Amino acid sequence: MSKGGLTEDEKFIIALYEMTQQQADPEEPLDAYIVGQSIGMQTRRVDAISTQLMRTNFLKRQDKHFVYLTTNGVNLAKQLLENI
């Protein structure tokens, strides 16, 4: 499966995971809008996807639009990256 075959949700999870891995502290929340912008996503779509991913326990929000992956989110990102 190529990255083109992924859903927007999956692309967002992977982008967030990859960005957190580049930080000194991988558990530090990131701006969801910057993550979305990195994959060409509009602000309103980032809000919708973030809400959906929080409901499914893949994402947690720390402050307004700063987010981080839950353990389930990290595991999903790793699975998706293995299948690309």
Backbone as a chain_set.jsonl record, in Angstrom:
{"seq": "MSKGGLTEDEKFIIALYEMTQQQADPEEPLDAYIVGQSIGMQTRRVDAISTQLMRTNFLKRQDKHFVYLTTNGVNLAKQLLENI", "coords": {"N": [[0.843, -1.17, 0.0], [0.6, 2.174, -0.851], [1.337, 5.56, 0.245], [-0.568, 7.085, -0.989], [-2.844, 5.529, -1.004], [-3.963, 5.706, 1.46], [-6.34, 6.761, 3.978], [-7.508, 10.103, 4.835], [-7.473, 10.373, 7.596], [-5.654, 8.377, 8.357], [-3.36, 9.334, 7.073], [-2.996, 11.677, 8.534], [-2.496, 10.663, 11.116], [-0.073, 9.291, 10.633], [1.566, 11.434, 9.787], [1.579, 13.009, 12.124], [2.767, 11.201, 13.899], [5.32, 10.854, 12.682], [6.301, 13.47, 12.862], [6.419, 13.806, 15.635], [8.406, 12.021, 16.264], [10.652, 13.32, 15.451], [11.125, 15.216, 17.309], [12.736, 16.397, 20.344], [11.448, 15.569, 22.65], [9.279, 13.118, 22.263], [6.698, 12.965, 23.263], [5.71, 15.476, 23.474], [3.105, 17.716, 22.809], [1.843, 18.622, 19.559], [1.061, 21.226, 17.218], [-1.94, 20.811, 15.726], [-2.793, 21.986, 13.361], [-0.46, 22.597, 11.99], [0.498, 20.043, 11.518], [-1.569, 19.063, 9.872], [-1.351, 20.896, 7.749], [1.084, 20.104, 6.709], [0.432, 17.926, 5.206], [-1.256, 18.927, 3.362], [-3.834, 19.647, 4.218], [-6.856, 21.362, 4.948], [-7.786, 23.775, 7.473], [-10.394, 23.459, 8.642], [-10.89, 20.799, 8.032], [-8.872, 19.565, 9.465], [-9.759, 20.093, 12.063], [-12.116, 18.533, 12.092], [-11.122, 15.931, 11.643], [-9.405, 15.657, 13.831], [-11.238, 15.712, 15.957], [-12.691, 13.381, 15.383], [-10.652, 11.433, 15.618], [-10.061, 11.715, 18.3], [-12.387, 10.8, 19.488], [-12.203, 8.116, 18.883], [-10.129, 7.299, 20.383], [-7.433, 7.61, 19.517], [-6.082, 9.901, 19.601], [-5.244, 12.696, 21.641], [-6.175, 15.825, 22.991], [-4.398, 18.597, 24.108], [-4.369, 21.395, 24.474], [-6.483, 23.683, 23.174], [-5.716, 23.491, 20.079], [-3.549, 21.799, 20.16], [-2.157, 18.648, 19.953], [-1.619, 15.146, 20.712], [-0.516, 11.76, 20.178], [-2.22, 8.905, 21.423], [-1.447, 5.823, 23.136], [-2.702, 3.89, 21.596], [-2.872, 5.292, 19.194], [-0.167, 5.601, 18.497], [0.513, 2.91, 18.135], [-1.155, 2.306, 15.958], [-0.085, 4.026, 14.0], [2.467, 2.91, 13.686], [1.76, 0.365, 12.677], [0.536, 1.123, 10.253], [2.702, 2.296, 8.935], [4.335, 0.069, 8.609], [2.945, -1.289, 6.671], [3.129, 0.182, 4.384]], "CA": [[0.0, 0.0, 0.0], [1.363, 3.419, -0.901], [0.708, 6.62, 1.042], [-1.712, 7.578, -1.736], [-3.99, 4.675, -0.726], [-4.393, 5.893, 2.839], [-7.391, 7.753, 4.222], [-7.005, 11.345, 5.424], [-7.225, 10.09, 9.009], [-4.412, 7.618, 8.431], [-2.267, 10.248, 6.709], [-2.808, 12.59, 9.656], [-1.855, 9.885, 12.183], [1.321, 9.048, 10.233], [2.278, 12.716, 9.809], [1.768, 13.374, 13.528], [3.758, 10.274, 14.463], [6.639, 11.17, 12.14], [6.736, 14.755, 13.41], [6.776, 13.637, 17.046], [9.667, 11.282, 16.336], [11.731, 14.253, 15.151], [11.258, 16.125, 18.45], [13.55, 15.937, 21.47], [10.505, 14.852, 23.51], [8.213, 12.621, 21.387], [5.377, 13.094, 23.887], [5.34, 16.888, 23.461], [2.015, 17.954, 21.858], [2.112, 19.416, 18.359], [-0.044, 22.001, 16.655], [-2.646, 19.979, 14.743], [-2.886, 22.695, 12.089], [0.824, 22.443, 11.303], [0.514, 18.656, 11.046], [-2.49, 19.013, 8.734], [-0.781, 21.679, 6.65], [2.185, 19.335, 6.125], [-0.131, 16.964, 4.247], [-2.161, 19.649, 2.478], [-5.183, 19.617, 4.755], [-7.424, 22.64, 5.364], [-8.017, 23.922, 8.91], [-11.682, 22.862, 9.035], [-10.749, 19.341, 7.926], [-8.039, 19.168, 10.608], [-10.649, 20.087, 13.232], [-13.021, 17.387, 11.989], [-10.353, 14.697, 11.81], [-8.935, 15.618, 15.218], [-12.382, 15.323, 16.781], [-12.973, 11.965, 15.11], [-9.578, 10.616, 16.178], [-10.186, 11.751, 19.761], [-13.516, 9.921, 19.841], [-11.791, 6.723, 18.707], [-9.01, 7.107, 21.307], [-6.124, 7.603, 18.867], [-5.518, 11.237, 19.734], [-5.68, 13.492, 22.785], [-5.956, 17.263, 22.834], [-3.91, 19.19, 25.339], [-4.776, 22.79, 24.588], [-7.125, 24.192, 21.969], [-5.433, 22.675, 18.893], [-2.317, 21.033, 20.341], [-2.561, 17.256, 20.089], [-0.596, 14.105, 20.77], [-1.054, 10.426, 19.956], [-2.343, 7.986, 22.544], [-0.741, 4.563, 22.874], [-3.387, 3.277, 20.448], [-2.488, 6.058, 18.018], [1.216, 5.238, 18.167], [0.475, 1.546, 17.583], [-1.759, 2.383, 14.63], [0.894, 4.649, 13.106], [3.503, 1.903, 13.399], [1.155, -0.639, 11.782], [0.35, 1.723, 8.935], [4.021, 2.472, 8.313], [4.818, -1.256, 8.216], [2.194, -1.752, 5.499], [3.317, 1.078, 3.232]], "C": [[0.895, 1.241, 0.0], [0.656, 4.464, -0.055], [-0.514, 7.188, 0.346], [-2.973, 6.789, -1.451], [-4.525, 4.814, 0.681], [-5.528, 6.901, 2.93], [-6.75, 9.016, 4.796], [-6.659, 11.138, 6.891], [-5.884, 9.382, 9.18], [-3.208, 8.493, 8.082], [-1.956, 11.2, 7.852], [-2.076, 11.883, 10.796], [-0.377, 9.676, 11.869], [2.13, 10.34, 10.298], [2.562, 13.152, 11.246], [2.834, 12.491, 14.166], [5.163, 10.629, 13.983], [7.171, 12.49, 12.691], [7.13, 14.624, 14.88], [8.102, 12.906, 17.193], [10.873, 12.182, 16.066], [11.983, 15.232, 16.303], [12.185, 15.531, 19.505], [12.69, 15.116, 22.44], [9.327, 14.396, 22.651], [6.802, 12.752, 21.958], [4.901, 14.543, 23.965], [4.235, 17.11, 22.421], [2.448, 18.855, 20.7], [0.859, 20.162, 17.932], [-0.69, 21.178, 15.536], [-2.718, 20.656, 13.377], [-1.587, 22.6, 11.3], [0.947, 21.028, 10.745], [-0.361, 18.536, 9.802], [-1.94, 19.74, 7.522], [0.338, 20.907, 5.957], [1.702, 18.293, 5.113], [-1.22, 17.6, 3.386], [-3.604, 19.7, 2.92], [-5.62, 21.012, 5.208], [-7.743, 22.618, 6.858], [-9.307, 23.245, 9.366], [-11.614, 21.345, 9.002], [-9.903, 18.809, 9.075], [-8.897, 19.101, 11.867], [-11.544, 18.85, 13.236], [-12.28, 16.073, 12.241], [-9.853, 14.568, 13.242], [-10.055, 15.164, 16.154], [-12.692, 13.843, 16.617], [-11.911, 11.06, 15.74], [-9.573, 10.634, 17.705], [-11.297, 10.82, 20.22], [-13.133, 8.451, 19.771], [-10.535, 6.389, 19.506], [-7.652, 6.912, 20.612], [-5.375, 8.897, 19.128], [-6.066, 11.892, 21.001], [-5.342, 14.948, 22.501], [-5.473, 17.815, 24.172], [-4.445, 20.605, 25.524], [-5.264, 23.265, 23.232], [-6.85, 23.33, 20.747], [-4.073, 21.986, 18.96], [-2.693, 19.599, 20.704], [-1.342, 16.336, 20.226], [-1.286, 12.754, 20.593], [-1.158, 9.665, 21.273], [-1.512, 6.747, 22.208], [-1.368, 3.858, 21.678], [-3.007, 3.973, 19.145], [-1.084, 5.723, 17.56], [1.249, 3.85, 17.538], [-0.113, 1.532, 16.177], [-0.772, 2.964, 13.623], [1.982, 3.655, 12.713], [2.991, 0.821, 12.459], [1.016, -0.102, 10.374], [1.679, 1.874, 8.211], [4.625, 1.148, 7.877], [4.173, -1.725, 6.919], [2.343, -0.855, 4.264], [4.381, 0.495, 2.323]], "O": [[1.843, 1.326, 0.78], [-0.5, 4.276, 0.324], [-1.409, 7.718, 1.004], [-4.073, 7.31, -1.631], [-5.457, 4.104, 1.059], [-5.668, 7.779, 2.078], [-5.586, 8.999, 5.196], [-5.66, 11.67, 7.376], [-5.083, 9.746, 10.041], [-2.16, 8.399, 8.722], [-0.791, 11.499, 8.116], [-1.143, 12.439, 11.376], [0.476, 9.862, 12.737], [3.252, 10.345, 10.806], [3.662, 13.614, 11.549], [3.702, 12.98, 14.889], [6.094, 10.699, 14.785], [8.367, 12.612, 12.957], [8.081, 15.269, 15.322], [8.842, 13.147, 18.147], [11.997, 11.829, 16.422], [12.951, 15.992, 16.269], [12.393, 14.319, 19.554], [13.138, 14.104, 22.979], [8.456, 15.207, 22.335], [5.822, 12.66, 21.219], [3.809, 14.809, 24.467], [4.407, 16.731, 21.262], [3.302, 19.727, 20.852], [-0.26, 19.764, 18.255], [-0.054, 20.889, 14.522], [-2.707, 19.98, 12.348], [-1.612, 22.531, 10.072], [1.439, 20.835, 9.634], [0.062, 17.97, 8.794], [-2.05, 19.255, 6.396], [0.522, 21.039, 4.747], [2.472, 17.836, 4.269], [-2.011, 16.898, 2.756], [-4.507, 19.786, 2.088], [-4.827, 21.753, 5.79], [-7.947, 21.55, 7.435], [-9.31, 22.533, 10.37], [-12.211, 20.676, 9.846], [-10.176, 17.73, 9.602], [-8.778, 18.16, 12.651], [-11.706, 18.198, 14.268], [-12.766, 15.209, 12.971], [-9.877, 13.474, 13.807], [-9.838, 14.333, 17.035], [-12.927, 13.138, 17.597], [-12.245, 10.033, 16.331], [-9.131, 9.673, 18.334], [-11.158, 10.129, 21.229], [-13.673, 7.631, 20.513], [-9.945, 5.323, 19.327], [-6.823, 6.132, 21.08], [-4.168, 8.979, 18.901], [-7.215, 11.664, 21.38], [-4.343, 15.253, 21.849], [-6.054, 17.542, 25.223], [-4.917, 20.964, 26.603], [-4.517, 23.244, 22.253], [-7.689, 22.499, 20.4], [-3.508, 21.629, 17.927], [-3.452, 19.365, 21.644], [-0.212, 16.702, 19.902], [-2.487, 12.623, 20.829], [-0.284, 9.774, 22.132], [-0.944, 6.647, 21.121], [-0.661, 3.295, 20.843], [-2.84, 3.322, 18.114], [-0.837, 5.577, 16.363], [1.928, 3.633, 16.534], [0.382, 0.82, 15.303], [-0.641, 2.447, 12.513], [2.367, 3.571, 11.547], [3.703, 0.403, 11.546], [1.341, -0.791, 9.407], [1.772, 1.611, 7.012], [5.351, 1.097, 6.884], [4.782, -2.474, 6.155], [1.741, -1.12, 3.223], [4.701, 1.084, 1.29]]}, "num_chains": 1, "name": "protein.A"}
